Short mmCIF file of C-alpha atoms and ligand atoms in Angstrom, two decimals:
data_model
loop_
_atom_site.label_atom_id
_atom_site.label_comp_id
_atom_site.label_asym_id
_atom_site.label_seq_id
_atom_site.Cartn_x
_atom_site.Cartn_y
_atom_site.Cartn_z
CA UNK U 1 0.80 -14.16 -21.88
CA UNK U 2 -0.33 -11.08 -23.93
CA UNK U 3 -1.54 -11.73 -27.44
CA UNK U 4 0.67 -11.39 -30.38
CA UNK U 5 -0.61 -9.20 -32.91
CA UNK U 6 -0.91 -12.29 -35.30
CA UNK U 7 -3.14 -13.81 -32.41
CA UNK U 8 -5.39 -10.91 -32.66
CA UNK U 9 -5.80 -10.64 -36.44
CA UNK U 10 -6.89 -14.83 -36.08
CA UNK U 11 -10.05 -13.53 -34.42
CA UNK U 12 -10.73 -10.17 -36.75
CA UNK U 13 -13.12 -10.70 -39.87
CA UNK U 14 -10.36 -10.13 -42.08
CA UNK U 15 -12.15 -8.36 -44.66
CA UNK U 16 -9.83 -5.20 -45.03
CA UNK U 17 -12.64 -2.49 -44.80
CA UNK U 18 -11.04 0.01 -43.48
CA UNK U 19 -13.91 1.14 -41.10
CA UNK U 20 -11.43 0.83 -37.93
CA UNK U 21 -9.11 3.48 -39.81
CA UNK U 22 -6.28 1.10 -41.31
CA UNK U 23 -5.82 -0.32 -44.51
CA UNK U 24 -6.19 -3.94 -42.81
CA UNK U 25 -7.34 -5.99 -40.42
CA UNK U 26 -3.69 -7.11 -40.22
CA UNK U 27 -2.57 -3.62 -39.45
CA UNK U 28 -5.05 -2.89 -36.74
CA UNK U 29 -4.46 -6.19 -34.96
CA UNK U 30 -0.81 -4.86 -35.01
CA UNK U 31 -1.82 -1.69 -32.94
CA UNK U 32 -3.98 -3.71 -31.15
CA UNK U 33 -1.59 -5.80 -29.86
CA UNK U 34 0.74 -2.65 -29.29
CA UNK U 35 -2.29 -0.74 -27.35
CA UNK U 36 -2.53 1.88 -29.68
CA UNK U 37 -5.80 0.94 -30.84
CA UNK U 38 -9.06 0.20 -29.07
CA UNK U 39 -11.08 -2.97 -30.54
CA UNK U 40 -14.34 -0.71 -30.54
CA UNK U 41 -12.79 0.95 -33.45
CA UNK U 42 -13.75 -2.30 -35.46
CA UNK U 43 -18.00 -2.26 -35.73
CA UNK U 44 -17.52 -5.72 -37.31
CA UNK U 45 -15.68 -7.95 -35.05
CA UNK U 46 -18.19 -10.69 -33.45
CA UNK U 47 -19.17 -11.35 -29.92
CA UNK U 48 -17.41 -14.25 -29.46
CA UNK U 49 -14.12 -12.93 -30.80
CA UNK U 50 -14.64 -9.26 -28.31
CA UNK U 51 -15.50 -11.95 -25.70
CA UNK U 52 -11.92 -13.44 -26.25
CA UNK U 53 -9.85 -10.80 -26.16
CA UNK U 54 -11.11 -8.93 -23.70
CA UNK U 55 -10.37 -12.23 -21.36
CA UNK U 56 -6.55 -12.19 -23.23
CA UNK U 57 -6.56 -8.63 -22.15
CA UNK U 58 -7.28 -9.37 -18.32
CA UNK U 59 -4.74 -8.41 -15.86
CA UNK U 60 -2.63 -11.51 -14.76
CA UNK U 61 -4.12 -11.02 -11.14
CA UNK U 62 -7.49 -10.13 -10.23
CA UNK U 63 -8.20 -7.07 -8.29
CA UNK U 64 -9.86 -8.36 -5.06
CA UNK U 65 -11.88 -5.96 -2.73
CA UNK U 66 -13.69 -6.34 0.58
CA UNK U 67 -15.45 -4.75 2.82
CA UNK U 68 -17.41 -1.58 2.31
CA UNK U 69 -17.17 2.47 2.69
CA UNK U 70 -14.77 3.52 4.75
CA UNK U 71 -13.29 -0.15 5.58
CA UNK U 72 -12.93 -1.36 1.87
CA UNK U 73 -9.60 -2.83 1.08
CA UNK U 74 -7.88 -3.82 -1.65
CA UNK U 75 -5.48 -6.71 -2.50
CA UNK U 76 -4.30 -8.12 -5.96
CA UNK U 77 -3.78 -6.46 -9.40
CA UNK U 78 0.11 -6.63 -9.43
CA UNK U 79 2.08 -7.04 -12.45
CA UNK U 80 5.69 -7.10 -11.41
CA UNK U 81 8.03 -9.51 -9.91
CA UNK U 82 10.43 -6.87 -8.18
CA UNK U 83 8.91 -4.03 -6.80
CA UNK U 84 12.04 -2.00 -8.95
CA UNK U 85 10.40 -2.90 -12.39
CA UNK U 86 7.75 -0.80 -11.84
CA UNK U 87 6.00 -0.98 -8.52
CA UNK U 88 3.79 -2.83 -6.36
CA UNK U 89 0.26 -1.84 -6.28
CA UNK U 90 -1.94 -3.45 -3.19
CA UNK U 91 -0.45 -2.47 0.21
CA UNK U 92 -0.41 -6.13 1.91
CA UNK U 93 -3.55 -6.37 4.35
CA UNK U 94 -2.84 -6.93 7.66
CA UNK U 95 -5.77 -8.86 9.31
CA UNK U 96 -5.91 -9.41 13.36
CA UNK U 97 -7.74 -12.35 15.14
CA UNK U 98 -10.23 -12.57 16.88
CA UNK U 99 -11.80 -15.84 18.33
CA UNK U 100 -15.59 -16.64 18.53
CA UNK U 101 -14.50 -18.66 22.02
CA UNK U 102 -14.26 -15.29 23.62
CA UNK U 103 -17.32 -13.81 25.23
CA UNK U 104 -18.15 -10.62 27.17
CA UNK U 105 -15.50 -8.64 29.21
CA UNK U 106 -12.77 -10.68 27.11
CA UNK U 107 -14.39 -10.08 23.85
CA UNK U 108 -14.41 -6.50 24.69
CA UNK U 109 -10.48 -6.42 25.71
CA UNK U 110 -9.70 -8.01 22.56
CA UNK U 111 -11.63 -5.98 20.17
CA UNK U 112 -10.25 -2.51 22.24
CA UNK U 113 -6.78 -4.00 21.49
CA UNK U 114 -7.52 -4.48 17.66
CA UNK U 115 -8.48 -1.42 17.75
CA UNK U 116 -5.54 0.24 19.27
CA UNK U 117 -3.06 -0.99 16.53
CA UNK U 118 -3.18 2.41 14.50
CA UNK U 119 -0.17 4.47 14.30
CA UNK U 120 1.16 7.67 12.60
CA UNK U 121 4.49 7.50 11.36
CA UNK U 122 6.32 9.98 9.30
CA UNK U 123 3.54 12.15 8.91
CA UNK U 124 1.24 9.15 7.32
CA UNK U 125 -1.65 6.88 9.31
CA UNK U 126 -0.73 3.31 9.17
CA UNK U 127 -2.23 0.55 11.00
CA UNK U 128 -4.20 -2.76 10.70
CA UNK U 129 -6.58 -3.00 8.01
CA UNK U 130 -8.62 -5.78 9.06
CA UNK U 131 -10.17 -8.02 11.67
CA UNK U 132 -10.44 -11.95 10.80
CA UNK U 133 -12.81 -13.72 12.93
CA UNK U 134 -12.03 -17.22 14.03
CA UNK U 135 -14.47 -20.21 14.14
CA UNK U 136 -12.92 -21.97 16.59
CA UNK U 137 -15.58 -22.21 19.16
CA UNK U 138 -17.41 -25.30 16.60
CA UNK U 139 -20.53 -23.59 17.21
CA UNK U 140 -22.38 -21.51 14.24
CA UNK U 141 -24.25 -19.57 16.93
CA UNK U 142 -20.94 -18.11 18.72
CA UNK U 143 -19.26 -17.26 15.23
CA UNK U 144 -22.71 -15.16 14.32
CA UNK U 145 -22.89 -13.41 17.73
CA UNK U 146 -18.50 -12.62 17.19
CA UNK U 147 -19.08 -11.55 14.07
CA UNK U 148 -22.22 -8.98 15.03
CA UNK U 149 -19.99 -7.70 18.33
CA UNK U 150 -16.83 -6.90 16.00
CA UNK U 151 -18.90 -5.54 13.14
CA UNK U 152 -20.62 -3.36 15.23
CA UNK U 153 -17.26 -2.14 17.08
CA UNK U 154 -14.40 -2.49 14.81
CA UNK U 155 -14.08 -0.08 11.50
CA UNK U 156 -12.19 -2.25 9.68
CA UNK U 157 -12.51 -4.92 6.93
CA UNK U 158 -14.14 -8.27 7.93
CA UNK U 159 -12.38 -11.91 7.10
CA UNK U 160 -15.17 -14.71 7.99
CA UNK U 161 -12.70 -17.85 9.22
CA UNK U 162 -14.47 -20.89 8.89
CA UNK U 163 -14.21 -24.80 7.33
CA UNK U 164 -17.89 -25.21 8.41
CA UNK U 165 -20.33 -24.03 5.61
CA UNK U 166 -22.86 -23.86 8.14
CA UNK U 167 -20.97 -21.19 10.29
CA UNK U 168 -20.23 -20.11 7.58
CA UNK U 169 -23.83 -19.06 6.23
CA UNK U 170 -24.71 -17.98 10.13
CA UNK U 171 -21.92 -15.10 10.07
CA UNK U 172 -22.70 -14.42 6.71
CA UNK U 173 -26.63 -13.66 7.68
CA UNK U 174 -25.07 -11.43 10.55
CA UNK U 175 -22.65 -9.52 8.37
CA UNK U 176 -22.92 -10.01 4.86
CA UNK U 177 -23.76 -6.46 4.08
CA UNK U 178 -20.71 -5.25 4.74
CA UNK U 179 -19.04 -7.93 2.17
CA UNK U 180 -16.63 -9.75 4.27
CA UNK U 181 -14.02 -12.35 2.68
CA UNK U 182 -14.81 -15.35 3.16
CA UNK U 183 -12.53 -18.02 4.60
CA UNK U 184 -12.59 -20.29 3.11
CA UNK U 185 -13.44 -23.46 0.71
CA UNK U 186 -11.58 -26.80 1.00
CA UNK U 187 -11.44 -29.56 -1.59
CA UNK U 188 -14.89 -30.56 0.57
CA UNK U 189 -16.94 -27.88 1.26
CA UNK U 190 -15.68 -25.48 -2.27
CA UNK U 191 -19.35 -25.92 -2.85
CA UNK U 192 -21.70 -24.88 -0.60
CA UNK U 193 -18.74 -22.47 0.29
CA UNK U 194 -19.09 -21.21 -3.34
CA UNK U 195 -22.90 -20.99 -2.77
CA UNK U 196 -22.76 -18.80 -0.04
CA UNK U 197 -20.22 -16.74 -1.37
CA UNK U 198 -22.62 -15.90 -4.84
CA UNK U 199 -25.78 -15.58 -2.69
CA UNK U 200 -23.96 -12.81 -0.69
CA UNK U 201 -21.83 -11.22 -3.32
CA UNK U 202 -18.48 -12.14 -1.24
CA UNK U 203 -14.97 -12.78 -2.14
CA UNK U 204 -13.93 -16.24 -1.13
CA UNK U 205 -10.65 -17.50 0.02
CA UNK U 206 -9.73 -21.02 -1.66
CA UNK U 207 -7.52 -23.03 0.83
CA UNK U 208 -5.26 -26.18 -0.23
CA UNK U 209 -1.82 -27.97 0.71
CA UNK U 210 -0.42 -27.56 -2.98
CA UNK U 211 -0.18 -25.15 -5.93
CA UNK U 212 -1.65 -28.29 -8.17
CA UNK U 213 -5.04 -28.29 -5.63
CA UNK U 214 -5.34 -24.80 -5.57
CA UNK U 215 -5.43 -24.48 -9.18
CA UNK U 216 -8.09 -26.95 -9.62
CA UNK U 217 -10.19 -25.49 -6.15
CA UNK U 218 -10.17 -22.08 -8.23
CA UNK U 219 -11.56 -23.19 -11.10
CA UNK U 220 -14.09 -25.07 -9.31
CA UNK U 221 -15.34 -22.25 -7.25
CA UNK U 222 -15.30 -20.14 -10.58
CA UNK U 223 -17.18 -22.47 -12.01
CA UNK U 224 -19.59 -22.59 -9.65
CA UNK U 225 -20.16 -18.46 -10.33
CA UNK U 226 -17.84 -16.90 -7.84
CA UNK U 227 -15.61 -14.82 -9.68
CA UNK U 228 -13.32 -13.09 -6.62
CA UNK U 229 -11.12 -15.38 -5.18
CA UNK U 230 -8.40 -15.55 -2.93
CA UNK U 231 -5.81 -18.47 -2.47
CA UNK U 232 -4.55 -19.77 0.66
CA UNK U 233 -1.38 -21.80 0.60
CA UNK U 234 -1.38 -24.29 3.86
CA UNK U 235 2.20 -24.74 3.91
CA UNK U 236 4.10 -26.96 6.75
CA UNK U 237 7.36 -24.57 6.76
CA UNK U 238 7.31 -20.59 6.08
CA UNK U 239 9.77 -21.67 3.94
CA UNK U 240 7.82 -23.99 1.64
CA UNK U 241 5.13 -20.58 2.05
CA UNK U 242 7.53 -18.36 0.55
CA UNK U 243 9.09 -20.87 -1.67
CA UNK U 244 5.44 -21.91 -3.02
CA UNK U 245 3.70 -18.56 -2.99
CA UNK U 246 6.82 -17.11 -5.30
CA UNK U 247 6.41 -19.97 -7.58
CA UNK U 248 2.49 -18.79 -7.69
CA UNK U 249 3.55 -15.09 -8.33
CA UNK U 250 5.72 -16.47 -11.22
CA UNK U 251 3.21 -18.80 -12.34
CA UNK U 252 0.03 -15.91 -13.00
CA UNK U 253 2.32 -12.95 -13.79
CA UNK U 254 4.98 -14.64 -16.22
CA UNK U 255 3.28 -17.71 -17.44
CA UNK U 256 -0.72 -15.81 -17.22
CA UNK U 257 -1.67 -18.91 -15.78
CA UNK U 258 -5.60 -17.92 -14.69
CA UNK U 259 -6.12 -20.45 -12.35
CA UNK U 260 -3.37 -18.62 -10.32
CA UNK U 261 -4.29 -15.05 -10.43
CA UNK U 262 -5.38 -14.51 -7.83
CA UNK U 263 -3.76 -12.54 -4.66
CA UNK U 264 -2.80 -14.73 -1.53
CA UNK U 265 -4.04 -14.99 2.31
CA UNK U 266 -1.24 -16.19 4.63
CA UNK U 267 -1.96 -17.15 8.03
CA UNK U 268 1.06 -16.88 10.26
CA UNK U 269 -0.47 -18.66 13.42
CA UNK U 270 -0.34 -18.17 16.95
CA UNK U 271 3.37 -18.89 17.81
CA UNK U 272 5.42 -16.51 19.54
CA UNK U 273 4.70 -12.51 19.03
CA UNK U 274 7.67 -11.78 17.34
CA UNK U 275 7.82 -14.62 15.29
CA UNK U 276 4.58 -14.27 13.89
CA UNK U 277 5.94 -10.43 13.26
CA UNK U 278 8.86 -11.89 11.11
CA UNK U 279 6.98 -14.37 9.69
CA UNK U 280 4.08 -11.74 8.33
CA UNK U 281 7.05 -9.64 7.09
CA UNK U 282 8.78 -12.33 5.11
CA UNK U 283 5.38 -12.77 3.31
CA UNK U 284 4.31 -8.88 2.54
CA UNK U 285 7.44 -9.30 1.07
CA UNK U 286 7.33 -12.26 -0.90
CA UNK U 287 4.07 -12.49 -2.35
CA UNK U 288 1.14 -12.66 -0.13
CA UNK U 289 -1.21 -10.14 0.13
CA UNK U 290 -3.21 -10.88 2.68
CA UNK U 291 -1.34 -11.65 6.66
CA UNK U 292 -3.11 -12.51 9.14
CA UNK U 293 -1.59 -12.32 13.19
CA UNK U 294 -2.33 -13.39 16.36
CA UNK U 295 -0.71 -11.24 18.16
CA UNK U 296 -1.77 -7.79 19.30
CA UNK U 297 1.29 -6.29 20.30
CA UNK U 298 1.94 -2.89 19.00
CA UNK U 299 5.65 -3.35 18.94
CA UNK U 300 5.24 -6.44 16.62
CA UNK U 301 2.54 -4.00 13.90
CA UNK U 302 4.73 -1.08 13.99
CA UNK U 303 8.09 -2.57 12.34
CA UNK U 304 5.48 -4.53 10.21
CA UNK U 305 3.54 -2.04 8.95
CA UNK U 306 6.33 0.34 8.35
CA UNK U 307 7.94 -2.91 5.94
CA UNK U 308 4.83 -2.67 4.17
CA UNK U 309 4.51 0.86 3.92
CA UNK U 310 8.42 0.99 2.44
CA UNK U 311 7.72 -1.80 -0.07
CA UNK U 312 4.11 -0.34 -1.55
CA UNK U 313 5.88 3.19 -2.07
CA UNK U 314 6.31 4.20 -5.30
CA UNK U 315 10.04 3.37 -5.94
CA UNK U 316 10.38 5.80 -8.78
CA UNK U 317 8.82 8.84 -6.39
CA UNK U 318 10.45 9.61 -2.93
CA UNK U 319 8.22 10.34 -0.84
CA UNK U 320 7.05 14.17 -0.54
CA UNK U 321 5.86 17.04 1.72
CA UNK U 322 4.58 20.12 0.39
CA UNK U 323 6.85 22.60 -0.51
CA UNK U 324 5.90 25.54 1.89
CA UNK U 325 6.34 27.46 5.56
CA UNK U 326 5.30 24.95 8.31
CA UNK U 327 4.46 26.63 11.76
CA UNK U 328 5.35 24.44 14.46
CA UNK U 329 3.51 25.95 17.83
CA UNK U 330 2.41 29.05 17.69
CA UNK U 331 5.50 31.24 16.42
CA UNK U 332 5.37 34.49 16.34
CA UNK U 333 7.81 37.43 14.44
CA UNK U 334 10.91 36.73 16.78
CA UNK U 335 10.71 32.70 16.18
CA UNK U 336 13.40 31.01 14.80
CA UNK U 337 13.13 30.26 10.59
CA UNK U 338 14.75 27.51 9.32
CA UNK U 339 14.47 25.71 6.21
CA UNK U 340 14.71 21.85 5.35
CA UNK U 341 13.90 20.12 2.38
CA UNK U 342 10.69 18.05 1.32
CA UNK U 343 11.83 14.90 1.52
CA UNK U 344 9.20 13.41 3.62
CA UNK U 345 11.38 11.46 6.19
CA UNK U 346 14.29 14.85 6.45
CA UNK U 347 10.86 17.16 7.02
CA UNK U 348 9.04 14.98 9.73
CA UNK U 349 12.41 14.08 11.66
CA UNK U 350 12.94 17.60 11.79
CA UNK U 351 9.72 18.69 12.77
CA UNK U 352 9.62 16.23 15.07
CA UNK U 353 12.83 17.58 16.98
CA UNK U 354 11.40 20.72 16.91
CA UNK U 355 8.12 20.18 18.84
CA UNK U 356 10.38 18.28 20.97
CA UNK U 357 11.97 21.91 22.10
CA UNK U 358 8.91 23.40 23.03
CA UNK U 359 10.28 26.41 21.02
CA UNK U 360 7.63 27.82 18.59
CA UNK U 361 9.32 27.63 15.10
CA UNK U 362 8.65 28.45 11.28
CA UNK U 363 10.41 25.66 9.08
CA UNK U 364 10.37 26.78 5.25
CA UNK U 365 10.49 23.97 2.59
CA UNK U 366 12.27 24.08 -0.17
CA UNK U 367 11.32 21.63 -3.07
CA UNK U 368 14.35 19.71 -4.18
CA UNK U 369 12.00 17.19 -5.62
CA UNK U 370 12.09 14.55 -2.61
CA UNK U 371 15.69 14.67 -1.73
CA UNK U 372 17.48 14.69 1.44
CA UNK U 373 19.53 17.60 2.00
CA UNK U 374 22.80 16.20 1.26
CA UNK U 375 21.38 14.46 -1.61
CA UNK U 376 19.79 17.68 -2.83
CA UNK U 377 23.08 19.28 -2.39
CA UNK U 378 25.26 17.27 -4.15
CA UNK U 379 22.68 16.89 -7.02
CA UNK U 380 22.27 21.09 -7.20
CA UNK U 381 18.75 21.03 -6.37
CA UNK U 382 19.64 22.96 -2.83
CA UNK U 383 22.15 25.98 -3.24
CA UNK U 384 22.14 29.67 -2.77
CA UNK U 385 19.54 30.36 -5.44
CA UNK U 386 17.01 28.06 -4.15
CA UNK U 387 16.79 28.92 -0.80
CA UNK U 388 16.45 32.49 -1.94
CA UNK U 389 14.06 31.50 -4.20
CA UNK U 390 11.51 29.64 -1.83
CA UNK U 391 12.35 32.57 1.10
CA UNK U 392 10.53 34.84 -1.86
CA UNK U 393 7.78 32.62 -3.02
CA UNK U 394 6.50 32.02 0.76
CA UNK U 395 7.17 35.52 2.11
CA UNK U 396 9.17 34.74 4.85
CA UNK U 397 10.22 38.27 5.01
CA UNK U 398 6.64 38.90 6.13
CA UNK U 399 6.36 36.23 9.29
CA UNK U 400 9.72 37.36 11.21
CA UNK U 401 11.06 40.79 11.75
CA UNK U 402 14.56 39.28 12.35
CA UNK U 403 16.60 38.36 9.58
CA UNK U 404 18.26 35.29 10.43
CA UNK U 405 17.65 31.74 9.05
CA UNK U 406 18.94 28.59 10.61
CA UNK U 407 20.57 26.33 8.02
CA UNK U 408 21.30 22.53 8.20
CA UNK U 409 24.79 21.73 9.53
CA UNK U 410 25.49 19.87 6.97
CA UNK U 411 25.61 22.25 4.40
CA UNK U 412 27.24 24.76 6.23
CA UNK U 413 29.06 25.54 3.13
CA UNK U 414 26.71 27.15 1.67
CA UNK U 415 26.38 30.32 4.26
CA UNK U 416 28.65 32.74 2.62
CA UNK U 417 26.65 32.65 -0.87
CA UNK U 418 23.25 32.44 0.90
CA UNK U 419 24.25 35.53 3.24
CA UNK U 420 25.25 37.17 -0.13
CA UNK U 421 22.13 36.13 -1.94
CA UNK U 422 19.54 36.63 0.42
CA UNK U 423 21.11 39.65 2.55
CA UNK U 424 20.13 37.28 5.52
CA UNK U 425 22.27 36.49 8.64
CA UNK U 426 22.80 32.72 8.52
CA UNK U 427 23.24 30.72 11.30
CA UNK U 428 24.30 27.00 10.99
CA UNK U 429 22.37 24.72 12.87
CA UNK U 430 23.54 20.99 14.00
CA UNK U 431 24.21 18.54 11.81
CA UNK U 432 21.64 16.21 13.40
CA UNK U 433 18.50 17.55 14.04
CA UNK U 434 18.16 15.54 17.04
CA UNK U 435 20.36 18.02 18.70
CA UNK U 436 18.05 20.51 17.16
CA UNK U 437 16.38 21.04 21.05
CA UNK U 438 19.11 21.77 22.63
CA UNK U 439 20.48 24.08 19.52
CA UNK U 440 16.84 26.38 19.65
CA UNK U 441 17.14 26.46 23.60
CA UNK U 442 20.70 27.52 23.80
CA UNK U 443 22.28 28.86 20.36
CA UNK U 444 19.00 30.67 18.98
CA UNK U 445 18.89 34.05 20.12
FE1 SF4 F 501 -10.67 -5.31 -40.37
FE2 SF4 F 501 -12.42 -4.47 -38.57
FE3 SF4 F 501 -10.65 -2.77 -39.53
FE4 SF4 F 501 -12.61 -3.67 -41.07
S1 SF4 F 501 -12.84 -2.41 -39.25
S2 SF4 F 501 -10.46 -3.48 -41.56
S3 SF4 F 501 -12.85 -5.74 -40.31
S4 SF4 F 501 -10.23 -4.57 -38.34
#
């Protein structure tokens, strides 16, 4: 819980001297504690009392990152229950398998199929963000030679799965430089696990059947110098999972209980593909922010993905395109002009439907800050003026010789004032823009 500003003034020197700007140490503990003040404004508080408030001042959950460059992720620093009080901050990771029992032409298949799980979707790249190898060959040797073969072949973030500290070190030697998690420390091992973790500067994953047992395992491996840590729940039931990892949530957000902030791993096994797909969706949602599948079916990672994608958007900003003239094709001054809106999903249907009818097109977008076109409509941010408006600023006047502009169906009723304002011929397209094809190939002349 955030300090009170009575809290704060207990660790100020109390001497009134005015040196931080206010009359008293009272009155800057106040702003303090509403964060309008910065402690360095006070030359006189001690070490031991910065040292205390800045831990007070921690975020509830640790900001977690692994791997390097390019494949660095991120997972943790959230500060909400519900995404609609303010927003979600870590995209859940989603982590593949891959098994150090697999050797040669299979190890090859497997990391080419990993590799295929990347997909563009409404104009933005979304796909798995890392690779978890698997010790389940028993034999430190296999893990380092897996580990090597997907390092060297897979761009993506590394997870290092084993209970053996001893595989544990050997994939570490292998790949350590590109700062894997590490996978993880039981009651048992949560020291040499720990060791190896400090030695390589590496996250580690603490793994226990019970809130009570992670709580303690975290401290431990803190203690033990490992600051990054990452808590795996081994639940019997997905529902205990979700039922225990929103207890956790509630636990280091509400209560700022440290030993719980931390962000979560979540392993959903090797059961059926869609299952597994469920199962890794019910826990982006609900709190974990690590998943790790099986399965390398694109059809499971694209509904998955897209789930994650929805809930990590900013819920208080739609989603945008650029307000401008898009050329689909190749158009030239007798292609057809149309205009949409830049609401990300209404611009990329559309242009989608248009490259579908092969016919070269300009689409100009109109900003109705994020809204649909009905939405836009209804709200006044699309009429008459606007269109004319955004025809002018892009000098659309200057990329057709024609003067018609195709118009969404559904605001039809808006052609009379647009013809009026714009001195344009309009033409009112379909309604859906999935009949867009056949609209450009048969109505456009
Ligand atoms: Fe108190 Fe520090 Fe301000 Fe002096 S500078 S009044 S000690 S808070």
């Amino acid at each position: 819980m955030a300090l009170t500003g009575l809290d704060i003034f207990k660790l100020l020197p109390k001497t009134n001297c005015k040196k931080c700007g206010m009359p008293t140490c009272l009155a800057f503990a106040m702003q303090l504690a509403q964060k309008r003040a910065k402690l360095e404004a006070c030359p006189e508080v001690s070490e031991e009392a910065k040292q205390k408030l800045a831990a007070a001042a921690a975020p509830p959950m640790r900001k977690i990152a692994f791997g390097n460059g390019d494949t660095q992720v991120q997972t943790g620093q959230e500060t909400v229950l519900f995404r609609h009080d303010e927003k979600f901050h870590s995209p859940t990771v989603v982590a593949v398998t891959v098994s150090d029992k697999l050797a040669g032409a299979a190890l090859q298949e497997r990391i080419k199929s990993v590799e295929a799980l990347q997909f563009e979707r409404v104009g933005t790249h979304i796909g798995a963000t890392a690779v978890a190898v698997l010790n389940e060959s028993g034999s430190a040797d296999s893990f380092a030679q897996v580990c090597s073969a997907v390092k060297d072949s897979v761009g993506l973030a590394m997870i290092l799965v084993s209970d053996s500290p001893a595989a544990m070190a050997a994939g570490v030697q292998r790949v350590g430089q590109s700062r894997p998690l590490l996978a993880g420390a039981r009651a048992n091992t949560a020291e040499a696990m720990a060791k190896i973790a400090k030695e390589a500067g590496c996250p580690l994953v603490a793994r226990a059947g019970s809130i009570e047992e992670l709580a303690d395992l975290s401290e431990k491996i803190k203690a033990a110098g490992v600051e990054d840590i990452v808590l795996t729940l081994d639940a019997p039931t997905l529902v205990d999972q979700l039922y225990g990892l929103s207890r956790m949530r509630v636990l280091s957000l509400k209560k700022v209980f440290r030993p719980l902030g931390y962000p979560t791993l979540s392993f959903v096994g090797n059961g059926e593909a869609g299952r597994q797909g469920a199962m890794a969706t019910s826990l982006a949602c609900k709190y974990s922010g690590i998943v790790v599948l099986d399965t390398v079916e694109p059809w499971v990672f694209l509904p998955l993905l897209t789930a994650v994608a929805n809930i990590y958007s900013d819920p208080q900003k739609p989603v945008q395109v650029e307000p401008k003239v898009y050329a689909i094709g190749e158009p030239n001054e007798d292609s057809p002009l149309m205009f949409t809106t830049n609401f990300s999903l209404t611009y990329y249907s559309l242009e989608s439907d248009v490259e579908a009818s092969r016919v070269p097109s300009y689409i100009l977008v109109v900003d109705t800050e994020g809204t649909s076109v009905l939405t836009a409509y209804s709200g006044d941010k699309l009429n008459e003026k606007t269109v004319a408006q955004a025809m002018q600023k892009h000098e659309v006047a200057n990329l057709v010789k024609h003067r018609k502009l195709i118009i969404p169906g559904y605001v039809a009723v808006m052609s009379g004032k647009l013809e009026e304002a714009t001195n344009w011929e309009v033409m009112v397209g379909p309604r859906e823009c999935s009949m867009l094809p056949k609209y450009l190939q048969e109505v456009w002349k």
